[in-house]
Coordinates of C-alpha atoms in Angstrom, one line a residue:
Chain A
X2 CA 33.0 29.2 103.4
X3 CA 33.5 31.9 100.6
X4 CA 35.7 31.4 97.8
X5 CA 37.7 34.4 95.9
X6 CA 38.3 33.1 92.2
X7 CA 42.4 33.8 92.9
X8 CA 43.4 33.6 89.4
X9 CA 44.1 37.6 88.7
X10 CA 43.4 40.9 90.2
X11 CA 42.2 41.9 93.3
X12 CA 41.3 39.1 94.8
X13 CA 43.5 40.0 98.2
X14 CA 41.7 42.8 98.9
X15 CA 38.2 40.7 98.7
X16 CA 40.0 38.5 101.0
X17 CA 40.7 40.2 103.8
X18 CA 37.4 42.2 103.8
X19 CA 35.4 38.6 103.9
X20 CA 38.0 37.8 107.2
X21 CA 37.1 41.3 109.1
X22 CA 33.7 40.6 108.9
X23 CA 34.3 37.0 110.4
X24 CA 33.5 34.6 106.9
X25 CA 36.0 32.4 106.0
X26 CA 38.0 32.0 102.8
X27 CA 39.4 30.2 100.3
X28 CA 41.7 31.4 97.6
X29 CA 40.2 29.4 93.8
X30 CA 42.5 29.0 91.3
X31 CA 41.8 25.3 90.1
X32 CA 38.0 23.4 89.7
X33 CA 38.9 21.6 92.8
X34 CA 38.8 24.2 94.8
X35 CA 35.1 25.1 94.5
X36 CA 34.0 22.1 96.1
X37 CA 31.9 22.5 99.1
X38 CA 32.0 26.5 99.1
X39 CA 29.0 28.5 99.6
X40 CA 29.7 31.1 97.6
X41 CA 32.3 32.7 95.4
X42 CA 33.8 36.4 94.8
X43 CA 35.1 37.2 91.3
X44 CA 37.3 40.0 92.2
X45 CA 38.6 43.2 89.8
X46 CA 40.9 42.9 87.0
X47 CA 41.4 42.4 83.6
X48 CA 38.7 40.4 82.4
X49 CA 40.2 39.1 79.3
X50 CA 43.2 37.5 81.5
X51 CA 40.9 36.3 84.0
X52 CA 38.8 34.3 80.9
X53 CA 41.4 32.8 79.5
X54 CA 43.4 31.8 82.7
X55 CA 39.8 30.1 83.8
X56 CA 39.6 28.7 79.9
X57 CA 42.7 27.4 79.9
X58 CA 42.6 25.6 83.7
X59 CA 38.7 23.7 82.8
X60 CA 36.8 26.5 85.2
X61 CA 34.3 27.9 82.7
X62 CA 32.1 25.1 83.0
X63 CA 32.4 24.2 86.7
X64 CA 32.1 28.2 87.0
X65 CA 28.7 28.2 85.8
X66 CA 27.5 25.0 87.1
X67 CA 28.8 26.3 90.6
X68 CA 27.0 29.7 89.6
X69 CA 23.5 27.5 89.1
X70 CA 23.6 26.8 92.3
X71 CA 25.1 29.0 94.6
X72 CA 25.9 33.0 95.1
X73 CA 28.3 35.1 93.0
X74 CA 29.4 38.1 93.3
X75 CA 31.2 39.9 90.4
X76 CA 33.6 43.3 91.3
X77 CA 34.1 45.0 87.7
X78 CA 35.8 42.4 85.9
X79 CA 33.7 40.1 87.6
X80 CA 30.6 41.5 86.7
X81 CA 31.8 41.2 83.2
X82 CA 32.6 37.3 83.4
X83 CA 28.9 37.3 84.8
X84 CA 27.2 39.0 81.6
X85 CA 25.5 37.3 79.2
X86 CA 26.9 39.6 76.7
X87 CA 30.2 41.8 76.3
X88 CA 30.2 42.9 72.9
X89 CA 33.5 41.3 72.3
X90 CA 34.5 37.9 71.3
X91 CA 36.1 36.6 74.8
X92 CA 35.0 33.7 77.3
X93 CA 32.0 34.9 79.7
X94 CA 30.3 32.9 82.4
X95 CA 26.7 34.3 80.5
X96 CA 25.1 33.5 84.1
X97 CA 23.4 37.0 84.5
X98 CA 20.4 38.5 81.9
X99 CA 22.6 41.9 81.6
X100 CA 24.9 43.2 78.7
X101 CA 27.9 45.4 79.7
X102 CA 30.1 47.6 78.2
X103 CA 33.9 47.6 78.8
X104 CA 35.6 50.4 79.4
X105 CA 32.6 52.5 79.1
X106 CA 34.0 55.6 80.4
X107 CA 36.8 55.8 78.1
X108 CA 41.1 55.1 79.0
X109 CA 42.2 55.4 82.8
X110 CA 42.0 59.2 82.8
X111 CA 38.7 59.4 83.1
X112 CA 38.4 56.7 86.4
X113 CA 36.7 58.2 88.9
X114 CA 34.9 57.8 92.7
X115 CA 31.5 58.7 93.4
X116 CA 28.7 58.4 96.0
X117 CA 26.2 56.3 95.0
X118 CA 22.6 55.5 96.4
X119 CA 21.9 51.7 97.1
X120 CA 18.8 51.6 98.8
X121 CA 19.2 48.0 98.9
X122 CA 22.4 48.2 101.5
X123 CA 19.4 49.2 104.2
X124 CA 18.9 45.5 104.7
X125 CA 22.3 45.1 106.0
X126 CA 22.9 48.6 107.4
X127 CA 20.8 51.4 109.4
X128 CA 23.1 53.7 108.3
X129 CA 21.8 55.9 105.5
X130 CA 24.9 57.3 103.8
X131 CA 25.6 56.8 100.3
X132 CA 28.2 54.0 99.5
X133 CA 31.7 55.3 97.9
X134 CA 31.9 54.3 94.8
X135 CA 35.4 53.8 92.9
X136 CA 35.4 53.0 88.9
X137 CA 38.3 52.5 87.3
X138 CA 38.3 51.6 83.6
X139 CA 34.9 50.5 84.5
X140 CA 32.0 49.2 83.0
X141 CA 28.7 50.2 82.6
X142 CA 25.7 47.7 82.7
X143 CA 23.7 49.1 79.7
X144 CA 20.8 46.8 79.7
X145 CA 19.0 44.5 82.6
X146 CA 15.8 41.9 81.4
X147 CA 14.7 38.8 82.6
X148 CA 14.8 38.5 86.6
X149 CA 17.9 41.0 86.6
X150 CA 17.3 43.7 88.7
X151 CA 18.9 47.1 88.8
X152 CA 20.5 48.0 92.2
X153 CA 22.6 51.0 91.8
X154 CA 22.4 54.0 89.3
X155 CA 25.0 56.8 88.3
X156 CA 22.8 60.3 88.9
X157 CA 22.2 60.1 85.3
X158 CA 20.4 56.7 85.3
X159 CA 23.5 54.6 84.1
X160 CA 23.4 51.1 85.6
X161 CA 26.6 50.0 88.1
X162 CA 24.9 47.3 90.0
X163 CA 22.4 44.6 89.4
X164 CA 21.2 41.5 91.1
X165 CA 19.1 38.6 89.7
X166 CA 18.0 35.9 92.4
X167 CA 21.7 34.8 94.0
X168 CA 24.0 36.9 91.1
X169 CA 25.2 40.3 91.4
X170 CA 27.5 42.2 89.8
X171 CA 28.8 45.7 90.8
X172 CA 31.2 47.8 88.7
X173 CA 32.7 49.3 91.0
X174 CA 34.7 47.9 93.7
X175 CA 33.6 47.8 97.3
X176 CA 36.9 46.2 98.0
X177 CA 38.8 49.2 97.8
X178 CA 37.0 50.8 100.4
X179 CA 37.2 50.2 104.2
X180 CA 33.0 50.3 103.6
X181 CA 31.9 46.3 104.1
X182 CA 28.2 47.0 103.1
X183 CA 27.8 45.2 99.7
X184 CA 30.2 42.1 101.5
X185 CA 27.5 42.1 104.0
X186 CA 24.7 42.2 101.8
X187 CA 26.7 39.8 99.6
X188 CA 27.2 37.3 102.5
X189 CA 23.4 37.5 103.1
X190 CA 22.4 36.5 99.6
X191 CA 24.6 33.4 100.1
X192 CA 22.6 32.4 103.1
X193 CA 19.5 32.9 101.5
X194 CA 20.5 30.4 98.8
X195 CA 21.7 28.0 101.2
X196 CA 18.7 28.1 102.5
X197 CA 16.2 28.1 99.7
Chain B
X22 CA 28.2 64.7 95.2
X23 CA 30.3 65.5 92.6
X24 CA 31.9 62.7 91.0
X25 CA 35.7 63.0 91.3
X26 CA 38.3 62.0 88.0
X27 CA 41.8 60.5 88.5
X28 CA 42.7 60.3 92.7
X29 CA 45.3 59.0 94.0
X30 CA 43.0 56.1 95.1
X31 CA 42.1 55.5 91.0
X32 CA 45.5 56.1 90.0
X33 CA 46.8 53.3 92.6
X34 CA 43.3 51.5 92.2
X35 CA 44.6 50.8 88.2
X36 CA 47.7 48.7 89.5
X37 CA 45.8 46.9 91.9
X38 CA 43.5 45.5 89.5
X39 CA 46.9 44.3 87.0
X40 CA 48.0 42.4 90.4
X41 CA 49.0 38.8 89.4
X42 CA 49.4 39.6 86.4
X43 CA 51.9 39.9 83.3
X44 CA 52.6 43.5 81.7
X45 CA 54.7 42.8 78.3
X46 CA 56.9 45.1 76.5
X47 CA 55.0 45.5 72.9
X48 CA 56.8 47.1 69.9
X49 CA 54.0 46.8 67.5
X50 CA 50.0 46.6 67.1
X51 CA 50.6 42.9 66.1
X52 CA 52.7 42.2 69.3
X53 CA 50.4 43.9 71.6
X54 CA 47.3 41.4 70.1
X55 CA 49.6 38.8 70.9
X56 CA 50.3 39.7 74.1
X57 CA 46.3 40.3 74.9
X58 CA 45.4 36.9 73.5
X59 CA 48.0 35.1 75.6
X60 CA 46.9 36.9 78.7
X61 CA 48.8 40.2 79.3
X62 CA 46.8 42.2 81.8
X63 CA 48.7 45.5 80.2
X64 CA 51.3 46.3 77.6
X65 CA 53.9 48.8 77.7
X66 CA 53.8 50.2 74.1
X67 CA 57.8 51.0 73.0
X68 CA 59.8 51.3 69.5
X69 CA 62.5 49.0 70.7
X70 CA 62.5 46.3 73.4
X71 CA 65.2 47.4 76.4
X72 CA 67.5 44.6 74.5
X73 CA 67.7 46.2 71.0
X74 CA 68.3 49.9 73.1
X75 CA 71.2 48.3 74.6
X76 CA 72.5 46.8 71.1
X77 CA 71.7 49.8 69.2
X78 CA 73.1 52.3 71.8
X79 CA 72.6 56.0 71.4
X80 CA 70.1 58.1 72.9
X81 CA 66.7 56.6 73.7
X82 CA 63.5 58.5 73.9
X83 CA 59.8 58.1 74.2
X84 CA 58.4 56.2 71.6
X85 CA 56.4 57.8 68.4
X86 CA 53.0 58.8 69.3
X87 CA 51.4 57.1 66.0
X88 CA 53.1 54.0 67.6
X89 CA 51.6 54.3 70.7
X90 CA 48.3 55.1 69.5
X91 CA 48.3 52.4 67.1
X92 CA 48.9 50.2 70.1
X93 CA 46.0 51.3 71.7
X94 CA 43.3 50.9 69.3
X95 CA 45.0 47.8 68.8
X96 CA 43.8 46.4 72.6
X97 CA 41.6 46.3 75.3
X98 CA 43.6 46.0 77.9
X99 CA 45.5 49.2 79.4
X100 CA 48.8 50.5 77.6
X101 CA 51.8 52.2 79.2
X102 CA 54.4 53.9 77.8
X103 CA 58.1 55.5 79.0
X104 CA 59.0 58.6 79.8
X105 CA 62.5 59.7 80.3
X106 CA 63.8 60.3 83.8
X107 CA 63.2 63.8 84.6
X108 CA 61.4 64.5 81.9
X109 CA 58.0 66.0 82.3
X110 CA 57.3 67.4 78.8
X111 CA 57.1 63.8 77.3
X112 CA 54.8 62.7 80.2
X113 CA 52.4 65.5 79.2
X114 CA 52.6 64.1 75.8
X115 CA 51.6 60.6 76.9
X116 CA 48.9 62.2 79.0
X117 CA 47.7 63.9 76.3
X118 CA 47.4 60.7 74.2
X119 CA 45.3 59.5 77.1
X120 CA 47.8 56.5 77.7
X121 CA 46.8 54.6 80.8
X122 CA 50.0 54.3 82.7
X123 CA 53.3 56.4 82.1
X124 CA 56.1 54.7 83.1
X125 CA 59.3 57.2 84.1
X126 CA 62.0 54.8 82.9
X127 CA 65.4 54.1 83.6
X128 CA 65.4 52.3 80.5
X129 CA 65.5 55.4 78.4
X130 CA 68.5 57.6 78.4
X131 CA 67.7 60.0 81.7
X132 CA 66.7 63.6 80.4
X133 CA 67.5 64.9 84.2
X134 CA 70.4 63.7 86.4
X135 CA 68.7 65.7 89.6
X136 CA 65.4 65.3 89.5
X137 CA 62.6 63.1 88.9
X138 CA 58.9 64.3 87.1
X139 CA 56.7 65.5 90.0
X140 CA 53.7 62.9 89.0
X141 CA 51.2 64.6 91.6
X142 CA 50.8 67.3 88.7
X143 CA 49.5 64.8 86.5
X144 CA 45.9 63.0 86.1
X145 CA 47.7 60.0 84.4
X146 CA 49.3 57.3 87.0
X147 CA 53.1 56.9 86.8
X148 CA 55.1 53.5 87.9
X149 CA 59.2 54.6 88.8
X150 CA 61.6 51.8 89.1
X151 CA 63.6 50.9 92.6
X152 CA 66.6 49.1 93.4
X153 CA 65.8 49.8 97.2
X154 CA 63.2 51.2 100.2
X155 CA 64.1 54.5 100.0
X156 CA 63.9 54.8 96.3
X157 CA 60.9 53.2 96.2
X158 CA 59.6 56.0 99.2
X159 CA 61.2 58.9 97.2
X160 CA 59.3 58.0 94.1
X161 CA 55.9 57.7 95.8
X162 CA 56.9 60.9 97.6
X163 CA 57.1 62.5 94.0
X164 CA 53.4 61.1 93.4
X165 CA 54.3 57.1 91.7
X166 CA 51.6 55.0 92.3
X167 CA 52.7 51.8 91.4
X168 CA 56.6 50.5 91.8
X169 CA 58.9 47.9 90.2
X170 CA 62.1 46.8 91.7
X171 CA 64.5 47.5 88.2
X172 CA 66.6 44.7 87.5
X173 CA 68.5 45.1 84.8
X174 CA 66.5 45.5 81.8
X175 CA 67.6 43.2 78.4
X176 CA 69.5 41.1 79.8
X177 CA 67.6 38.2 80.6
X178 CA 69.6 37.4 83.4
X179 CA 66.9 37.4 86.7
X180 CA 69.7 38.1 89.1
X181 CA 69.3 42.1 89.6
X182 CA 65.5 41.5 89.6
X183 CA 66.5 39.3 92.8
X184 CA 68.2 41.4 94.4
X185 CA 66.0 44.5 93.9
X186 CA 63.5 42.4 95.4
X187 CA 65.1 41.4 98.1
X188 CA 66.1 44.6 99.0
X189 CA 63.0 46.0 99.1
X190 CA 60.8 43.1 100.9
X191 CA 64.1 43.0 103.4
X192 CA 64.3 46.4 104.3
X193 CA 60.6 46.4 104.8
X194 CA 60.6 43.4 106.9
X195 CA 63.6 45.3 109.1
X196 CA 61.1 48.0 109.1
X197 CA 58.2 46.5 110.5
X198 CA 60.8 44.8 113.3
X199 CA 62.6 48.1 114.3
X200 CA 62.2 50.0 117.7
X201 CA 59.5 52.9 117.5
X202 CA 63.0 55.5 118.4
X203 CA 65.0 54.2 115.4
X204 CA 62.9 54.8 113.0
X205 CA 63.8 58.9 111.8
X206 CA 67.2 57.6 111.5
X207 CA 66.2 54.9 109.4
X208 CA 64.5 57.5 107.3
X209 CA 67.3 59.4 106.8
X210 CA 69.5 57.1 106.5
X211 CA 67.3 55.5 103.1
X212 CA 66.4 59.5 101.9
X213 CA 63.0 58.6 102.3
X214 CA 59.7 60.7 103.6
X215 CA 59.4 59.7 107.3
X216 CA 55.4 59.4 106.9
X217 CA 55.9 57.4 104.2
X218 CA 58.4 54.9 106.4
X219 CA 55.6 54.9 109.0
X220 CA 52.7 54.1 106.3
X221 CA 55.2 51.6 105.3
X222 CA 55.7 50.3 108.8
X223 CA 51.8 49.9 109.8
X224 CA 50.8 48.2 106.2
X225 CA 53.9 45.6 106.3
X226 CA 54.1 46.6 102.8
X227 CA 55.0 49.5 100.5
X228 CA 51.8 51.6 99.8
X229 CA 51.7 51.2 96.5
X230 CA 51.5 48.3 94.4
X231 CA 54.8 46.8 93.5
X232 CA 55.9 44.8 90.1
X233 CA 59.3 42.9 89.7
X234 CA 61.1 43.7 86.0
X235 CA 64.5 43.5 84.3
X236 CA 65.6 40.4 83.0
X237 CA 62.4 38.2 83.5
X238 CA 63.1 35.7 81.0
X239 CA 61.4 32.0 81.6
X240 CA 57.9 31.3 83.7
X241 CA 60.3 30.4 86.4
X242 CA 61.7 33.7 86.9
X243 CA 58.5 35.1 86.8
X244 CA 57.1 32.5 89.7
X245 CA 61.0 33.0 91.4
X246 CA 59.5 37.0 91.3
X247 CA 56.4 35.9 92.9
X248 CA 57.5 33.6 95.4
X249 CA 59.8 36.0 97.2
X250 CA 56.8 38.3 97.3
X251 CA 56.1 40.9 94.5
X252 CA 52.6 41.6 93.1
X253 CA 52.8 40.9 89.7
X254 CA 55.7 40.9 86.8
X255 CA 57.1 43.0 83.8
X256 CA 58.2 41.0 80.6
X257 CA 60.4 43.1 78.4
X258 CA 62.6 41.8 75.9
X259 CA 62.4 38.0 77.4
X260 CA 59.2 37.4 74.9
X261 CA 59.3 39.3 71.8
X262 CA 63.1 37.8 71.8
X263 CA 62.4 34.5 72.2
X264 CA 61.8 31.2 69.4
X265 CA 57.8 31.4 70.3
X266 CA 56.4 34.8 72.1
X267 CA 52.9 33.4 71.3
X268 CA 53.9 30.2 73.9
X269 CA 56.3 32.3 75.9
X270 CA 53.7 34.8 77.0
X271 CA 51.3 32.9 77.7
X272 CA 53.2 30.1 79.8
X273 CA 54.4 33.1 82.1
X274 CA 50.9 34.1 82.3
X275 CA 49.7 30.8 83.5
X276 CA 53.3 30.8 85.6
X277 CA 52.3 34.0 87.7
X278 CA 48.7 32.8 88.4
X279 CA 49.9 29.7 89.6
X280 CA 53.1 30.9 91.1
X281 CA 53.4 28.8 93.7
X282 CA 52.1 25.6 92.3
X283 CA 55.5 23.5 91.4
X284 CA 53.5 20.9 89.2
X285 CA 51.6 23.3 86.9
X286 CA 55.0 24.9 87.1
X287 CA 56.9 22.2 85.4
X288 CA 53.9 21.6 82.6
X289 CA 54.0 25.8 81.4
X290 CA 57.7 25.5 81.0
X291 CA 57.7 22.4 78.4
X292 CA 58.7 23.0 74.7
X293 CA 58.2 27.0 74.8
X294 CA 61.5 26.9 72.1
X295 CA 64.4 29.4 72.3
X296 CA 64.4 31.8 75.3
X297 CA 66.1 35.1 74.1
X298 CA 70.0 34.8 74.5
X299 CA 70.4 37.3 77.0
X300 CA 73.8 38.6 78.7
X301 CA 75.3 38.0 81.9
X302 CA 74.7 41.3 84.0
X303 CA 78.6 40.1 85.3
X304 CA 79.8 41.2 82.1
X305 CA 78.2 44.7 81.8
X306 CA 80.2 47.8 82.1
X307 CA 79.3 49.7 84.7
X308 CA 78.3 52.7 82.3
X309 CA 75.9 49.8 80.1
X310 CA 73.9 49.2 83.7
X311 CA 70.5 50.6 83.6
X312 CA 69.3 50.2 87.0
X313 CA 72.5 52.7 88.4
X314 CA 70.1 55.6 86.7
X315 CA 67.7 57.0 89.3
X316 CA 68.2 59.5 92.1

């Protein structure tokens, strides 16, 4: 079972892509509610509401124990909360060796879709066409080191996606799309860390 | 491919990504931090809260630019600001200060008793009020792409919000039910675009996301708001008028995350001091009721 952290944002829309590709859900909102999940969405949305609201209800710390252990997969927002760095003073999960930038492409007027290239989507897919990405108010990862890896690049060689081991983080959001790719290959990296 | 700036999908994308959350009426930089510590997920950046425009009276009108943009470099999070009904040259002022969300409100004294601002001619998203379906439908025809039933704005009294909302999630839910041959009537009969009553009719839902406002005043309005089914809530004058809007804001917060959680309910809602005073929409004039402007 897949857990959506449930607090804020667009966690319905993670939801019911997870049910049409046949993975069961839960919705988080409380510590309890990780317990005996296998892996955990943290969907779009404002990242400084989602912090606090996961301050203020004790899930920072079972957060990143849970993220020690098994997958997470950050939309956005989420990828934010997954940073180790934000450049701002508000409460991150510091799970993933990346830095992002909020709002890295300036107020809402300049949100904008895009194909993008993720070679990595091959595992889950034979299909080759690019994946639709949509940012809005996104971030940008601007640096990767340690075991994070860089997934998916803007044509000029800004970073959207990265993985490292069973984390990954995507500033765009997949669940806005009727495309279930990066689900897929998200619901493969939780299998591989059940397994390993 | 090309990349492609403010589409519908980003312009409707924005609200989905503020669902479950709190958007709070802001009258200065100081209340706008506020409002982003305690959890706001967007302010709507204004000179006077909808209370103080009913007390003060007069004509209202978008707020002072140097206000708004003080706002913004204030915060993080997105700020929205009002337009007049009808009145496009101030939306292409807000554009122009590269606010994130205009909202065309009922609020402010109508500039146009006809006609709304066709939003599709704009790259910045709108949200337009409803008291019903087929205002909700005749906004999004004009290019909204986010909705909020109206209530009845500085009051503090939750009762219009209720009914706005029930209107809307009832007619829908009539919609969904009806017999395939009754539905151009039904179109006509709200005035709304008959491809948007069958868009309407396949999701279960209105197309766009859809926020309850107008006399939110306590986190058990805002969880009331939730419960019966809308996507997130606008605070206006309920917490910059209240005894603590540090507390206040951020109990509602908590109260719309865990909307439907009865015990975390009851702990948010103790010792938040004075809720704002508020008036009894019985006792408005008809010509003092906001939520009758809109067309």
């Amino acid at each position: 079972m897949v857990g959506v952290l449930a607090l804020q944002g667009s966690f319905l829309e993670h939801l019911k892509m997870l049910r049409q590709i046949g993975v069961d859900v839960r919705e988080v909102r409380l510590p309890e509610q990780l317990e005996n999940l296998d892996g955990l969405i943290i969907p779009g949305g404002e990242s400084t509401t989602i912090g606090k609201l996961a301050v203020d209800f004790g899930l920072l710390e079972p957060l990143r124990e849970f993220g020690k252990e098994r997958a997470i997969w950050g939309t956005c927002a989420g990828a934010i909360l997954l940073s180790k760095d934000a450049r701002r003073d508000q409460p991150l999960l510091e799970l993933m060796d990346i830095t992002v930038e909020r709002n890295a492409f300036g107020r809402q007027i300049a949100s904008f879709e895009i194909d993008l290239e993720i070679p990595a989507l091959k595992e889950v897919s034979n299909e080759d066409a690019p994946f639709h990405g949509v940012f809005i108010r996104a971030p940008l990862i601007d640096s990767v080191s340690g075991k994070a890896k860089v997934l998916a690049s803007l044509p000029d060689g800004r970073i959207v996606a990265a993985r490292q081991g069973h984390l990954l983080a995507t500033a765009f959001h997949p669940e806005l799309t009727d495309d279930d790719r990066v689900h897929r290959y998200f619901i493969n990296m939780v299998i591989e860390k059940l397994a390993s | 491919m090309e990349s492609q700036v403010s589409t519908f999908k980003t312009k409707k994308g924005l609200a989905q990504m503020l669902k479950g959350g709190v958007i709070m009426d802001v009258v200065t930089a100081e209340h706008a931090k506020i409002a982003e510590d305690a959890g706001a997920v967007a302010v709507m950046a204004l000179e006077r809260v909808p209370a103080d425009i009913r007390a003060d009276g007069g004509v209202a009108r978008m707020s002072d630019p140097e206000l708004i943009i003080q706002i913004m470099e204030s915060v993080s999070i997105p700020v929205m600001a009002k337009a007049r009904i009808g009145h496009f040259v101030e939306a292409q002022i807000l554009e122009a200060l590269e606010v994130d969300y205009i909202d065309e409100s009922e609020v402010l004294t109508p500039a146009d008793e006809e006609y709304h601002i066709n939003k599709h001619a704009f790259k910045t998203p709108f949200v337009c009020g409803c008291r019903n379906l087929g205002e909700a439908l005749r906004r999004i025809g004009e290019g909204a792409a986010m909705i909020r039933t109206k209530g009845e704005a500085g009051t503090g009294d939750v009762v219009e919000a209720v009914r706005h909302a029930r209107t809307v999630l009832g007619e829908i839910n009539q919609l969904v039910n009806m017999p395939e041959e009754e539905l151009m009537t039904f179109a006509k009969n709200i005035g709304a675009p008959y491809e948007l009553v069958m868009e309407t009719r396949q999701l279960g839902r209105l197309p766009v996301v859809n926020f309850a406002a107008g006399g939110i005043a306590t986190p058990a309005d805002a969880a009331l708001m939730m419960q019966l089914g809308v996507d997130g809530v606008f605070v206006g004058s309920g917490i910059f008028k209240s005894g603590d809007p540090a507390k206040r804001a951020a109990a509602i917060v908590k109260a719309v995350a865990h909307y439907d959680n009865p015990q975390i309910l009851a702990e948010v809602s103790r010792n938040l001091g004075e809720p704002m005073v508020g008036r009894n929409v019985m006792d408005l004039a008809e010509n003092e009721r906001l939520a009758e402007r809109g067309w």
